[in-house]
Short mmCIF file of C-alpha atoms and ligand atoms in Angstrom, two decimals:
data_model
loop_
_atom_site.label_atom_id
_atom_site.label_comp_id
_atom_site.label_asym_id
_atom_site.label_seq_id
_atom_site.Cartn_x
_atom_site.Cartn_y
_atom_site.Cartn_z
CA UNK A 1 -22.28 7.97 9.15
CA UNK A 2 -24.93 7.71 6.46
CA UNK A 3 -23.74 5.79 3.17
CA UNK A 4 -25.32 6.10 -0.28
CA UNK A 5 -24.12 4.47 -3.21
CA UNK A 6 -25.97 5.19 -7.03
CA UNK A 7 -24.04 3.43 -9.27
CA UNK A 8 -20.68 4.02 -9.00
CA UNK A 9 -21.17 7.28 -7.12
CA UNK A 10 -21.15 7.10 -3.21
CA UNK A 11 -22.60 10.18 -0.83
CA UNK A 12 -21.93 9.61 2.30
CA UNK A 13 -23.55 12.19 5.27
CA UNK A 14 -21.13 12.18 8.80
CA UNK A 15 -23.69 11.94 12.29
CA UNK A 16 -23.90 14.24 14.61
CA UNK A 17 -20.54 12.41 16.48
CA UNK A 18 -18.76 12.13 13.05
CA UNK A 19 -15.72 15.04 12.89
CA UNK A 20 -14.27 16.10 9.67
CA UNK A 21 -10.50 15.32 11.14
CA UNK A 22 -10.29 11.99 11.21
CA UNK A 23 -7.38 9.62 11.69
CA UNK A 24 -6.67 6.98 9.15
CA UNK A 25 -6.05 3.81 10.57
CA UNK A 26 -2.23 4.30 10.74
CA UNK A 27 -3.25 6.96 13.38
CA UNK A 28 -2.04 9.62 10.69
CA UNK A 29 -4.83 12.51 10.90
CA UNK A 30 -6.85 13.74 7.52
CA UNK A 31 -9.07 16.05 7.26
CA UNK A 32 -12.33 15.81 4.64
CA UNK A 33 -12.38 18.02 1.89
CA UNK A 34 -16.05 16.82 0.44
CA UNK A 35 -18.83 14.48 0.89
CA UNK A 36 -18.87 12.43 -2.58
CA UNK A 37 -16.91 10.34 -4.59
CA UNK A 38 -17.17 8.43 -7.48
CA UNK A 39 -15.76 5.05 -9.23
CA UNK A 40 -16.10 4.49 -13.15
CA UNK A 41 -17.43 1.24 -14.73
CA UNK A 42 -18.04 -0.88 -11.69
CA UNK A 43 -21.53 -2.96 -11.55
CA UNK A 44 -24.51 -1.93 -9.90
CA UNK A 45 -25.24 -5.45 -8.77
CA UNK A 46 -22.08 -6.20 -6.69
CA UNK A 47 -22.90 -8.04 -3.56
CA UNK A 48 -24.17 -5.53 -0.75
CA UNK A 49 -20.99 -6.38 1.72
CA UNK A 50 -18.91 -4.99 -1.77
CA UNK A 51 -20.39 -1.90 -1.39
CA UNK A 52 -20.51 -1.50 1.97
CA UNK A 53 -16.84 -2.31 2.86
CA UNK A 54 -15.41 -0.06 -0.34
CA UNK A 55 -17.38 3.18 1.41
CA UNK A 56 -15.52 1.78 4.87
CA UNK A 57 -12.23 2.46 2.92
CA UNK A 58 -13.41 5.86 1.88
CA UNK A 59 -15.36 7.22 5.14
CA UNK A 60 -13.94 5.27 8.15
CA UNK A 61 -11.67 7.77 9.30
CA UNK A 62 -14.34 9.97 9.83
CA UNK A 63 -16.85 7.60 11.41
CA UNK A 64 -17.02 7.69 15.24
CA UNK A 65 -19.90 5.18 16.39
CA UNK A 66 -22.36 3.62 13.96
CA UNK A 67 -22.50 3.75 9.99
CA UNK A 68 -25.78 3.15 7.72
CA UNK A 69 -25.67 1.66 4.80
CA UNK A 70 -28.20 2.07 2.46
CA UNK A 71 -28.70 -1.76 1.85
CA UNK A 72 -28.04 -4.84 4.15
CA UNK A 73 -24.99 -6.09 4.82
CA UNK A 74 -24.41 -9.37 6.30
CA UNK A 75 -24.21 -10.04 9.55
CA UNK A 76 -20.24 -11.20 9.11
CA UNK A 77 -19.44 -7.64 7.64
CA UNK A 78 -21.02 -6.19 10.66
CA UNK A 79 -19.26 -8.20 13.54
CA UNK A 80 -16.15 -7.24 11.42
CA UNK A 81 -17.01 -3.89 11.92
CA UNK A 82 -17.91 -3.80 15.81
CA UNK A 83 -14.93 -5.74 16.61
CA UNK A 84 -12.75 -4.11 14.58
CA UNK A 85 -13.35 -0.84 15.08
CA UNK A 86 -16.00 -0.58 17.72
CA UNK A 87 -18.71 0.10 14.96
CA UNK A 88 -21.87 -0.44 15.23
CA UNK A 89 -22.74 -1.25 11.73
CA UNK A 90 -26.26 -1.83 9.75
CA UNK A 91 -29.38 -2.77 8.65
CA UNK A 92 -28.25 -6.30 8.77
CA UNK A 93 -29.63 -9.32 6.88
CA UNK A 94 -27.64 -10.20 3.89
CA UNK A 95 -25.94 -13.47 3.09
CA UNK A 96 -22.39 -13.45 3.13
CA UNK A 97 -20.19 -13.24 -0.52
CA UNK A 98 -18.76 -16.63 -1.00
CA UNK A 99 -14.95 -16.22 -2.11
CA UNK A 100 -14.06 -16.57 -5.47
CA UNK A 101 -11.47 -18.79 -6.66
CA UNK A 102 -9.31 -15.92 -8.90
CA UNK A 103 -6.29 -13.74 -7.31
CA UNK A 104 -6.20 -9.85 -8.78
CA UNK A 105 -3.29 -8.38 -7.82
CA UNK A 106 -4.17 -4.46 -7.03
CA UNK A 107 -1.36 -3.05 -9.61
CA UNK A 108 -0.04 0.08 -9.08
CA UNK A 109 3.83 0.42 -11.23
CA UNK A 110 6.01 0.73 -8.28
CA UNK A 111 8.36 -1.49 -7.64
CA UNK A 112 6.59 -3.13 -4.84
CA UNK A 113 3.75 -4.11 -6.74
CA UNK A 114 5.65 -5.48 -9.64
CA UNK A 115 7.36 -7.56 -7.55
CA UNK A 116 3.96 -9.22 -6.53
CA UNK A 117 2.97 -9.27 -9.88
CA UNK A 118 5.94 -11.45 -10.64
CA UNK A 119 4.97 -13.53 -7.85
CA UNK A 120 1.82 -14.80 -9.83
CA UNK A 121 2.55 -14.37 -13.69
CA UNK A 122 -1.11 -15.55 -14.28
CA UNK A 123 -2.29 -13.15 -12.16
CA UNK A 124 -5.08 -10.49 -13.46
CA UNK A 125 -4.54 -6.80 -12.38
CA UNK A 126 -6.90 -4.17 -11.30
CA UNK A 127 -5.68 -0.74 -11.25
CA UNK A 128 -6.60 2.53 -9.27
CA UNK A 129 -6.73 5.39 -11.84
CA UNK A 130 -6.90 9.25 -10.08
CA UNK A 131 -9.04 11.44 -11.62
CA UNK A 132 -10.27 14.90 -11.23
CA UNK A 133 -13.17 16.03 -8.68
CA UNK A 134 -16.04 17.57 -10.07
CA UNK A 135 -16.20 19.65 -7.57
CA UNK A 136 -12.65 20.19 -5.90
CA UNK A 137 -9.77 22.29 -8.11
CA UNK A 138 -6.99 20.38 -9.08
CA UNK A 139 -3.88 21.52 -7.42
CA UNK A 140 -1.91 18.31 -7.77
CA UNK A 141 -1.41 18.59 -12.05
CA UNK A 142 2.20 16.95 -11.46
CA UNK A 143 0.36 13.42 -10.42
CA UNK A 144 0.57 11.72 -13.63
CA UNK A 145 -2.36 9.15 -13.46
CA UNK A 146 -2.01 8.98 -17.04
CA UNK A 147 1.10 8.13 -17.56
CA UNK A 148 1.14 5.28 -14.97
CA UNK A 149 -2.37 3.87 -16.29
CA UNK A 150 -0.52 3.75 -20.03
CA UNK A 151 2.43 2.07 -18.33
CA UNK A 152 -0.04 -0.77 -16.40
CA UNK A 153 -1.87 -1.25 -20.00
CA UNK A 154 1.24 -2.03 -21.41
CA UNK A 155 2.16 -4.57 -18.94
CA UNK A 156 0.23 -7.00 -21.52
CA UNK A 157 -1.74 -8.42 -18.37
CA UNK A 158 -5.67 -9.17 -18.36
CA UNK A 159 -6.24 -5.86 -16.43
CA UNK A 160 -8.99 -4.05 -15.02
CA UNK A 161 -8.69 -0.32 -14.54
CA UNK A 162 -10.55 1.79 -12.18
CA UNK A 163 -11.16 5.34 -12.58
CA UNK A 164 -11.89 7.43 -9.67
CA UNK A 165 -11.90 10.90 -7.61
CA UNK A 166 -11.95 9.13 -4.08
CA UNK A 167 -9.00 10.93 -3.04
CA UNK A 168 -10.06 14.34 -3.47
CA UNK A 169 -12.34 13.08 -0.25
CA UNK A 170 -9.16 14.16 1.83
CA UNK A 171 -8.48 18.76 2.10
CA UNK A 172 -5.54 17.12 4.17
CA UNK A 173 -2.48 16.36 4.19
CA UNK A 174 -3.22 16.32 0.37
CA UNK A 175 -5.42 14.25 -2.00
CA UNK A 176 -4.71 10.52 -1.14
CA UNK A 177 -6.44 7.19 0.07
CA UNK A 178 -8.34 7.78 3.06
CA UNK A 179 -7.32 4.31 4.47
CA UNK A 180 -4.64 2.85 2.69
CA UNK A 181 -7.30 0.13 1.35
CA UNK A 182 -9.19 2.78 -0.46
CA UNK A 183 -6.98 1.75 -3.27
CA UNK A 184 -8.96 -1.24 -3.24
CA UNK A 185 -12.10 0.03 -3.68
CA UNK A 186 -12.68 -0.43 -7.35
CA UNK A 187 -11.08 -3.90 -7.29
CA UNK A 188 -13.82 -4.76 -4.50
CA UNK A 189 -17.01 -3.99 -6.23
CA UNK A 190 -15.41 -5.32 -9.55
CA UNK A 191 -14.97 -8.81 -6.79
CA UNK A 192 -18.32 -10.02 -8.26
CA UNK A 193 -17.23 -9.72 -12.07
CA UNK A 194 -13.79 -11.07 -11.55
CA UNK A 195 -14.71 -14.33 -9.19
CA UNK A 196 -12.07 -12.71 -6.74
CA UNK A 197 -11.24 -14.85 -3.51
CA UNK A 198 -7.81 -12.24 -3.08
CA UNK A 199 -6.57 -9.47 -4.02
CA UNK A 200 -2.75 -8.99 -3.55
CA UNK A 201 -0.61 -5.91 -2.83
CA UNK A 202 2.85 -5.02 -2.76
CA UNK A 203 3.28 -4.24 0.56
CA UNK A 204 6.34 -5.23 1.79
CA UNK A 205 8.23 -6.57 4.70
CA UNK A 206 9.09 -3.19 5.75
CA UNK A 207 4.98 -1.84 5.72
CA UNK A 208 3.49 -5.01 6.80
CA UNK A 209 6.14 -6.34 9.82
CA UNK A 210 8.91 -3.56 10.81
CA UNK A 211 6.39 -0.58 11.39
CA UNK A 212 7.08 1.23 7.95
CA UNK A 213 5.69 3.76 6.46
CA UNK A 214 3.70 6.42 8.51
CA UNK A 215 3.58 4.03 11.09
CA UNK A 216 5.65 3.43 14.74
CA UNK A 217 9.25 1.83 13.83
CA UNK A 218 8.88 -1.74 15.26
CA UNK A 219 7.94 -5.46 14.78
CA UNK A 220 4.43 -5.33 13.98
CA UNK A 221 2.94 -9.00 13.93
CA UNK A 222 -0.93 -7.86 14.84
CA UNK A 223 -0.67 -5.63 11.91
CA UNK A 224 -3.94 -3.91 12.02
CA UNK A 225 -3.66 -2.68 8.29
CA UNK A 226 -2.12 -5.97 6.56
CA UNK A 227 -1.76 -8.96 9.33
CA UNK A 228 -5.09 -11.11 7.57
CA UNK A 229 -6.22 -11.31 12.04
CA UNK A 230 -5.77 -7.25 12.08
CA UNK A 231 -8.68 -5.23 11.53
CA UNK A 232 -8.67 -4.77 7.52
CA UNK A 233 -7.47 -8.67 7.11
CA UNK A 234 -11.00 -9.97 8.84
CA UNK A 235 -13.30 -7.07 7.29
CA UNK A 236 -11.49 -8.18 3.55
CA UNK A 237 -11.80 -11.71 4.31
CA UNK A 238 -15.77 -11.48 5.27
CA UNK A 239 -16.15 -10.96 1.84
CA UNK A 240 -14.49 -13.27 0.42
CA UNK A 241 -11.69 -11.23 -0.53
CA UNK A 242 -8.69 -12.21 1.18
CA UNK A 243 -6.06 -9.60 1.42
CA UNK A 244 -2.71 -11.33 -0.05
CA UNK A 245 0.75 -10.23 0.48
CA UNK A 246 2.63 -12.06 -1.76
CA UNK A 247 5.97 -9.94 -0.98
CA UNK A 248 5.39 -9.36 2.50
CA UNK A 249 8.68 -11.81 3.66
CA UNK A 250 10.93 -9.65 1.41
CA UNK A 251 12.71 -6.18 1.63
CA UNK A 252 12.78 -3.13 -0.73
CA UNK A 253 15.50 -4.16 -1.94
CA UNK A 254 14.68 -7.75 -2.92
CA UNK A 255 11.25 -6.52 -4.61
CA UNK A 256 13.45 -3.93 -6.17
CA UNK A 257 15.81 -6.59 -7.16
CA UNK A 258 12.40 -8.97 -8.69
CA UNK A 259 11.21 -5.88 -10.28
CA UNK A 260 13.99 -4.59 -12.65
CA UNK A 261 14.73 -8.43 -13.38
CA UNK A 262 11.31 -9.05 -14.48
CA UNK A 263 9.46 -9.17 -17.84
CA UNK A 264 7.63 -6.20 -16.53
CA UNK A 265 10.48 -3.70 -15.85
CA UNK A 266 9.91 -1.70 -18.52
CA UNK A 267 6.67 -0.66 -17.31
CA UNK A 268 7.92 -0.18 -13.62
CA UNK A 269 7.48 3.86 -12.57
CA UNK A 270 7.42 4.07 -8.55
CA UNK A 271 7.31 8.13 -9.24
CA UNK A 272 4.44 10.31 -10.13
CA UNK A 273 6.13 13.02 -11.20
CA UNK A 274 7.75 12.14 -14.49
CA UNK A 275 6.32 11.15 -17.94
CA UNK A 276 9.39 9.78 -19.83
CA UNK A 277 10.81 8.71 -16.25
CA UNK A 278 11.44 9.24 -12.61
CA UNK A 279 11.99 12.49 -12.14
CA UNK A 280 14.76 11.80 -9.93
CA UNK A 281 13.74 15.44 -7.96
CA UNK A 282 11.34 14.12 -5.96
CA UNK A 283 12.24 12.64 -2.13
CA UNK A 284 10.83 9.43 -3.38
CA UNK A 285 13.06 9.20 -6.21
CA UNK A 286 15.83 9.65 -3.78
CA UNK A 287 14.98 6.95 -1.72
CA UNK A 288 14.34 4.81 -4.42
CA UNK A 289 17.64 5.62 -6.33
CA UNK A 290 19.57 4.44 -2.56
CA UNK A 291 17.92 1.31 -3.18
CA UNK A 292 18.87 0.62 -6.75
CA UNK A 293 22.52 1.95 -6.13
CA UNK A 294 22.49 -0.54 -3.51
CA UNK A 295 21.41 -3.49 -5.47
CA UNK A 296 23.34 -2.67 -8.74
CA UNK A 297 26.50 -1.73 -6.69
CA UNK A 298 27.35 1.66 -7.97
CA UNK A 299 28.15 5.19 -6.50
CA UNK A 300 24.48 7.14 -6.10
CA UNK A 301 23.42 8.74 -9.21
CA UNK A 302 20.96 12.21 -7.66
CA UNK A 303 20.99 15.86 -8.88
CA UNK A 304 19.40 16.41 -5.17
CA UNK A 305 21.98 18.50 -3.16
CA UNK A 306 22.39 18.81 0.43
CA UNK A 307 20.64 22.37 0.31
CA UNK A 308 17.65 21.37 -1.40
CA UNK A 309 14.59 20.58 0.52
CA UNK A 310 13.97 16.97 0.14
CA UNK A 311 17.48 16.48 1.31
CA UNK A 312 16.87 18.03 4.76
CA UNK A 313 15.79 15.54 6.85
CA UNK A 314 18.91 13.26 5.61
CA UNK A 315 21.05 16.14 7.28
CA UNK A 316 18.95 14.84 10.77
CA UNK A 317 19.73 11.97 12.70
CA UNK A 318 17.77 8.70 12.70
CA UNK A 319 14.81 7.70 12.67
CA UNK A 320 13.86 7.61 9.61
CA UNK A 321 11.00 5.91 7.24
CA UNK A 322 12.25 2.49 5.67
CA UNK A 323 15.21 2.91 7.88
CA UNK A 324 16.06 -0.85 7.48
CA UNK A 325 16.43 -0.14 3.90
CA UNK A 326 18.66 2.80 4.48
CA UNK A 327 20.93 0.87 6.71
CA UNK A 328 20.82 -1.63 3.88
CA UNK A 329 21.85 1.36 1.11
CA UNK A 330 24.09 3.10 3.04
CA UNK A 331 26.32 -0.62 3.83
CA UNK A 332 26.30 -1.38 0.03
CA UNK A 333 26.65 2.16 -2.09
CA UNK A 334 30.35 2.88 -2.75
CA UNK A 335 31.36 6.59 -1.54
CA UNK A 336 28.35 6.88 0.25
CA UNK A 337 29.92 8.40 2.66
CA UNK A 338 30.57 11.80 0.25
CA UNK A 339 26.90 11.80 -0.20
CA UNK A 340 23.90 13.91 1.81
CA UNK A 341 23.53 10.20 3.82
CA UNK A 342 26.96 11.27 5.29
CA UNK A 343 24.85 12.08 8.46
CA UNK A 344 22.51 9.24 8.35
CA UNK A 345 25.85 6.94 7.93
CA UNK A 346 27.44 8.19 10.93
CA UNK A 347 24.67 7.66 13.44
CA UNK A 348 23.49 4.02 12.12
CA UNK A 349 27.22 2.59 11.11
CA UNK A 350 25.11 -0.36 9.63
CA UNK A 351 27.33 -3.25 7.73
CA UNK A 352 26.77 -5.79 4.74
CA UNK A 353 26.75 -8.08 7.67
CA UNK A 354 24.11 -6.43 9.79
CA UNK A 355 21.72 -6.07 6.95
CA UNK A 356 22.46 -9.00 4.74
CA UNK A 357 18.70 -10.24 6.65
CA UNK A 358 16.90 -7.98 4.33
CA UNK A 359 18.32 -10.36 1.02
CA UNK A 360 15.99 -12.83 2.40
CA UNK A 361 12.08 -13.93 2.83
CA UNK A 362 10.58 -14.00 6.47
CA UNK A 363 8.94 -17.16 6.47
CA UNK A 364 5.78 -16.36 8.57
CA UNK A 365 5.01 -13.67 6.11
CA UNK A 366 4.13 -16.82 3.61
CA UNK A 367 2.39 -18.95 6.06
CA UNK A 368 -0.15 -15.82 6.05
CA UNK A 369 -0.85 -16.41 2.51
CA UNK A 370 -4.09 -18.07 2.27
CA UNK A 371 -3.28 -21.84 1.14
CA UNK A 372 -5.24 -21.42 -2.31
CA UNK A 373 -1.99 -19.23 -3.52
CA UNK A 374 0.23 -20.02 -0.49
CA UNK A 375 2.52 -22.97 -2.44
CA UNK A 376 3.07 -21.08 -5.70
CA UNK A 377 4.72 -18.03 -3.16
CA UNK A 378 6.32 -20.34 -1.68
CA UNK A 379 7.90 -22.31 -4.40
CA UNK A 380 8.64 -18.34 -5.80
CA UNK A 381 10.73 -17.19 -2.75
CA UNK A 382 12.54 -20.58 -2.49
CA UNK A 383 13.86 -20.45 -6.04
CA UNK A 384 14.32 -16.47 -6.51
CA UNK A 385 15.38 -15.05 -2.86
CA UNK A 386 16.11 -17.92 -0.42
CA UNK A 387 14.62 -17.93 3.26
CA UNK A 388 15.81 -16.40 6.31
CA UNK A 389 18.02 -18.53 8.92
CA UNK A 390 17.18 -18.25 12.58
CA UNK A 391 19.24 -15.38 13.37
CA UNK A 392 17.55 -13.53 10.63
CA UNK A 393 14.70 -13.71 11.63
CA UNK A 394 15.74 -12.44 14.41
CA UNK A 395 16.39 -9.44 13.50
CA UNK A 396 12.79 -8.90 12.04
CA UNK A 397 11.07 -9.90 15.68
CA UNK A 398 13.17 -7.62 17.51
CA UNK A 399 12.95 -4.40 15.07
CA UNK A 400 13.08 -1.47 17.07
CA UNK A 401 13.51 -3.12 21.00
ZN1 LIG B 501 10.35 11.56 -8.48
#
């Protein structure tokens, strides 16, 4: 892989061994719809391991063997490479970035990343804006950037936003992050500008410890997306940008919980969909709306009927995505049992009892912290959501066993 950057546009050129299916780090496979990208408003003078680790985020599923950038990196970013993903990485000669001293949380509305927002009040944000491809036609009108940029303006936060067509990169499954730290990219080669020494996301317990997401359904300590000793938490932290979970110990339904009892719940939108709202159609809304019925205590509130699409694989029997949260919904929602989770109640039988773990923070999720910002999430979790007991944490370590 060949990497260009001018400005804020990067061209990148795949080697003979390069293939345009790819797998993300997740092991989820993309396919690459076009060579070029582009971020708005970000220096040209960021340090040369800035540039060179937001094109990893954009071309490393496609990379098989080497990448070249076209200006040194150091030799830190390079060894993070090799041993993280067996790349042999280069020219090399730079110094290292020196961390800053400021935390940016990387904002995106959801829940999630309110929640971490909440975390550290003082915190600046940087947000990801989509926008369209020169090049590639917009299929995807519904995802309202727009609307959720508006929303993270109005948040009254010193905030940074980000404008770019990075995710038109992927013909498949659909435009999206390459890596999940694409999202990041912006936020990286603003690092310089900002005096970052983290950036925090609102990942949660579920994405960074129990196998969420896209990813295999069990205890994941070696992380290799989030744990800061996986792959992504060494190649962040050689420059000086220290990925920061600062709800990583806590469930959906506690950041849920944080969210819609925070000064900033006005602005939370977790769907893409809507403009004046969720638009409670989506399978996201659906999933979302278990987890609010769950923490408010009320019956669930859906138009989505058993026939409709997004309801079919709630018709299936377990696994499922965020299962521990929909063990947690389907204990707590009264009649849930007359619902479409009917199916999904019957196979898992989960209790208030059995999932009461997920009301509480996993401890070693804020020893991970690094110690500049480690206290004040500490000091957070202790007075807003209380810490897990042995058996709880318990549960967490043997998560799908
Ligand atoms: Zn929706």
């Amino acid at each position: 892989m060949r990497v260009i950057w001018n400005g804020g546009e990067l061209l990148f050129r795949l080697d003979p061994e390069d293939e345009i299916t790819g797998k993300a780090s997740d092991g989820y496979p993309v396919k690459l719809a076009t060579n070029s990208c582009h971020l708005s408003g970000v220096p040209g003078d960021a340090h040369p391991d800035l540039f060179a680790v937001a094109a990893w985020t954009v071309v490393a599923p496609w990379t098989r063997r080497r990448i070249t950038f076209d200006r040194a990196v150091s030799a830190e970013v390079a060894a993070a490479l090799h041993d993280g993903w067996g790349i042999e990485a280069g020219p090399v000669s730079a110094e290292p970035r020196r961390a800053g001293s400021v935390l940016a949380i990387s904002y995106s509305g959801g829940a999630d990343s309110v929640a971490a927002a909440t975390v550290y009040p003082e915190a600046p944000f940087v947000h990801f804006r989509r926008v369209e491809h020169p090049r590639i036609p917009n299929r995807w009108p519904h995802y309202r950037s727009d609307v959720l940029a508006r929303l993270a303006r109005q948040t009254g936060r010193d905030i940074t936003i980000v404008e770019s067509d990075l995710e038109y990169t992927l013909a498949e499954p659909r435009p999206g992050y390459p890596e999940h730290q694409a999202v990041a990219a912006g936020a990286l080669l603003m690092a310089d500008r900002l005096g970052l020494g983290g950036l925090g996301f609102g990942y949660e317990m579920g994405s960074r410890w129990l196998g969420g997401g896209r990813y295999l359904l069990r205890y994941t300590p070696d992380n290799f997306l989030w744990a800061p000793h996986g792959a992504w938490g060494r190649l962040f932290a050689a420059v000086g940008v220290h990925i920061v979970l600062p709800v990583g110990g806590v469930s959906e339904a506690v950041t849920m919980r944080l969210a819609v009892n925070s000064d900033l719940k006005d602005q939370v939108r977790w769907c893409l969909r809507g403009t004046d709202g969720p638009c409670r159609t989506c399978g996201k809304c659906l999933y979302k709306e278990l987890i609010m019925a769950a923490v408010e205590r009320r019956p669930l509130d859906t138009p989505i009927t058993a026939d409709r699409p997004v309801a079919r694989k709630w018709l299936k029997p377990p696994p499922y995505g965020g299962q521990e949260m929909i063990e947690y919904g389907l204990a707590r929602v009264p009649g849930i049992e007359n619902t479409l989770f009917a199916t999904a109640l019957s196979h898992l039988r989960p209790t208030e009892e059995s999932t009461s773990w997920l009301d509480r923070c996993y401890p070693p999720a804020i020893d991970e912290i690094p110690e500049p910002w480690r206290d004040q999430a500490a000091t957070f979790m202790a007075d807003h959501v209380g810490f897990m007991n042995e058996d709880d944490r318990r549960r967490v370590e043997t998560w799908g066993a």
